[in-house]
Each structure stands twice: as C-alpha cells, then as structure tokens.
PDB file of C-alpha atoms in Angstrom:
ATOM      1  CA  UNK A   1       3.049   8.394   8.749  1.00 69.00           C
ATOM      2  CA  UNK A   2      -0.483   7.803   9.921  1.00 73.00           C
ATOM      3  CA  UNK A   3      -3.658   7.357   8.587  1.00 77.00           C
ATOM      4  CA  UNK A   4      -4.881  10.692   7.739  1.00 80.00           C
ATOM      5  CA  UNK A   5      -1.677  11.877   6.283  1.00 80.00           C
ATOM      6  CA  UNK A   6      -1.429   8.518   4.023  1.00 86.00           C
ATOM      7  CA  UNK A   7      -5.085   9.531   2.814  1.00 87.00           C
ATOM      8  CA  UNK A   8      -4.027  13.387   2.240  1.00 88.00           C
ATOM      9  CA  UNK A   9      -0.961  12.430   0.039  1.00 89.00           C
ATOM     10  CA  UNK A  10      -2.383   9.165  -1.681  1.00 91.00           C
ATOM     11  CA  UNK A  11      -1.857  10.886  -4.966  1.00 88.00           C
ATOM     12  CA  UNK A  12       1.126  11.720  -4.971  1.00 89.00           C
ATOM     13  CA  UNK A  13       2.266   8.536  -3.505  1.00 91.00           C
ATOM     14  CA  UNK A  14       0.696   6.097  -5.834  1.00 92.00           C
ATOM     15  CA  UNK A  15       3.238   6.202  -8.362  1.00 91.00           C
ATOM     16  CA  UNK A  16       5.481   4.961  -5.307  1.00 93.00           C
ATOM     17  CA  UNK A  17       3.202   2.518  -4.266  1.00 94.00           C
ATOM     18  CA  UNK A  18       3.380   1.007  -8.387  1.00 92.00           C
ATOM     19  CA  UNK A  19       7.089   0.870  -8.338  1.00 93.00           C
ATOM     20  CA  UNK A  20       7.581  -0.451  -4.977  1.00 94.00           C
ATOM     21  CA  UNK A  21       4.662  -3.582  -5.861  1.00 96.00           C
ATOM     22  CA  UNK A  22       4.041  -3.824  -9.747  1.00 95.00           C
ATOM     23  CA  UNK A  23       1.451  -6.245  -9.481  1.00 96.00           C
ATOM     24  CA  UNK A  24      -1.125  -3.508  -7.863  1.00 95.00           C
ATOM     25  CA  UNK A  25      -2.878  -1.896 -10.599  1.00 94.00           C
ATOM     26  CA  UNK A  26      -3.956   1.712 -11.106  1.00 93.00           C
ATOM     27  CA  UNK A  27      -7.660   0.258 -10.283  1.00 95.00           C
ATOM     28  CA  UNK A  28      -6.389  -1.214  -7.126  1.00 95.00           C
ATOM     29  CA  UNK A  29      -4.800   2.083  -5.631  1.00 93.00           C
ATOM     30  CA  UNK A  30      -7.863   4.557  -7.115  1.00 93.00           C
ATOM     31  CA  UNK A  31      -9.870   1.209  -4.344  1.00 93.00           C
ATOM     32  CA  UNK A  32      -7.640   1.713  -1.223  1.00 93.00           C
ATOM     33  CA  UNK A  33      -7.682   5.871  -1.195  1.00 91.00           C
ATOM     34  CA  UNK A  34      -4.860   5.660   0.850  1.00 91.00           C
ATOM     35  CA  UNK A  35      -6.356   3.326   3.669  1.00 94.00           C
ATOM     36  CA  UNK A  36      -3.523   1.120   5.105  1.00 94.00           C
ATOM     37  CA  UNK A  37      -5.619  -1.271   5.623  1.00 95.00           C
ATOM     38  CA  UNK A  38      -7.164  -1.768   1.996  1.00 95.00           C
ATOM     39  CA  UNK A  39      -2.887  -1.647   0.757  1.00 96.00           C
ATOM     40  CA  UNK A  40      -2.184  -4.412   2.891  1.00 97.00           C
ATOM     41  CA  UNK A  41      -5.207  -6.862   2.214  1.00 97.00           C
ATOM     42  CA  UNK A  42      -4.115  -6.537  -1.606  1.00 96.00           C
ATOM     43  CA  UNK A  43      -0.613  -7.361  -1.159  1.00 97.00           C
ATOM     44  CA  UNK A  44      -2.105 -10.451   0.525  1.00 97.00           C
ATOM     45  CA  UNK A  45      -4.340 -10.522  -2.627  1.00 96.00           C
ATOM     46  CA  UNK A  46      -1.974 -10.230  -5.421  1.00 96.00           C
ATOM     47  CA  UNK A  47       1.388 -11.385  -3.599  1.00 97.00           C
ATOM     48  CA  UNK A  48      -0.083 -14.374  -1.346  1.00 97.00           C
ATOM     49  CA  UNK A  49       1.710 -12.667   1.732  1.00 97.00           C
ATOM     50  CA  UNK A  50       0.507 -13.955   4.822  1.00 97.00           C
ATOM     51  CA  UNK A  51      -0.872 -10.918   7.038  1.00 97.00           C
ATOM     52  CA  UNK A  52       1.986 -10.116   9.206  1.00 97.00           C
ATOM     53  CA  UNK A  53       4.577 -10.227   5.987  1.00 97.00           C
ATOM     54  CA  UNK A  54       2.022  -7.462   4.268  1.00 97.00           C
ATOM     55  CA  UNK A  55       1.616  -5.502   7.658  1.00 96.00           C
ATOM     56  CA  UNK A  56       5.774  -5.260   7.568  1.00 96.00           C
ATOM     57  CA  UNK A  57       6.151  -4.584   4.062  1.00 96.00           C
ATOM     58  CA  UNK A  58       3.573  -1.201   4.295  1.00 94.00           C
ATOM     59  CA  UNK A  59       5.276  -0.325   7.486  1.00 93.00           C
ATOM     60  CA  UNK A  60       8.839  -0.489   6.187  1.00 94.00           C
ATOM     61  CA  UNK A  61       7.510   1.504   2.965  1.00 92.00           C
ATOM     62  CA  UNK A  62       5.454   4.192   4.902  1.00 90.00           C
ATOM     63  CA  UNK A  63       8.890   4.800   7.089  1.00 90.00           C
ATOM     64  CA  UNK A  64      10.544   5.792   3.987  1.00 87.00           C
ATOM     65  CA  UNK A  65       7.678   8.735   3.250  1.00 79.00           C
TER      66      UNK A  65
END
C-alpha cells in the first residue's frame, strides 16, 4: 500500500492501527493523517523501537491491508 492510498483510507484503518498498537491514542492517529512516516516516529515515541524495528512493524502491518 503506498502513501496516497494509506492517506485515502486512514479512517477506516485507524481502528486497525489501535488494536494492532494500544498505546497510540485517538489524538495520535487524528496527528499522522495516514503519513507513514508520522506512524512510525510514534511507535518510536510510545514503544522505544529503534527506527528500523518501527519501519518493519508498519511494513508488515500495511502488507496485511
């Protein structure tokens, strides 16, 4: 999934995004509006993942979708 399609279905993936890391709250996803980028600098945030770990994580997740 790219870029522009993550940003054209961020709503209806946010509830996704919640389950798959809890810690992110609804404030946090309304901030990233679907930018990979944003996601993965707040699992590094909240989760203390190093950048490469985070980069995976959102990779492995956006395959699913």
């Amino acid at each position: 999934m790219n870029e522009d399609i993550l940003k054209g279905k961020w709503k209806e993936l946010k509830g996704n995004v919640r389950q798959q890391w809890g810690k992110l709250t609804n404030d946090d996803l309304d901030r990233v509006k679907g930018s990979q980028e944003e996601l993965v600098g707040l699992l590094q945030q909240r989760y203390g993942y190093e950048r490469d770990q985070a980069n995976r994580e959102v990779k492995d997740w956006l395959s699913r979708y």
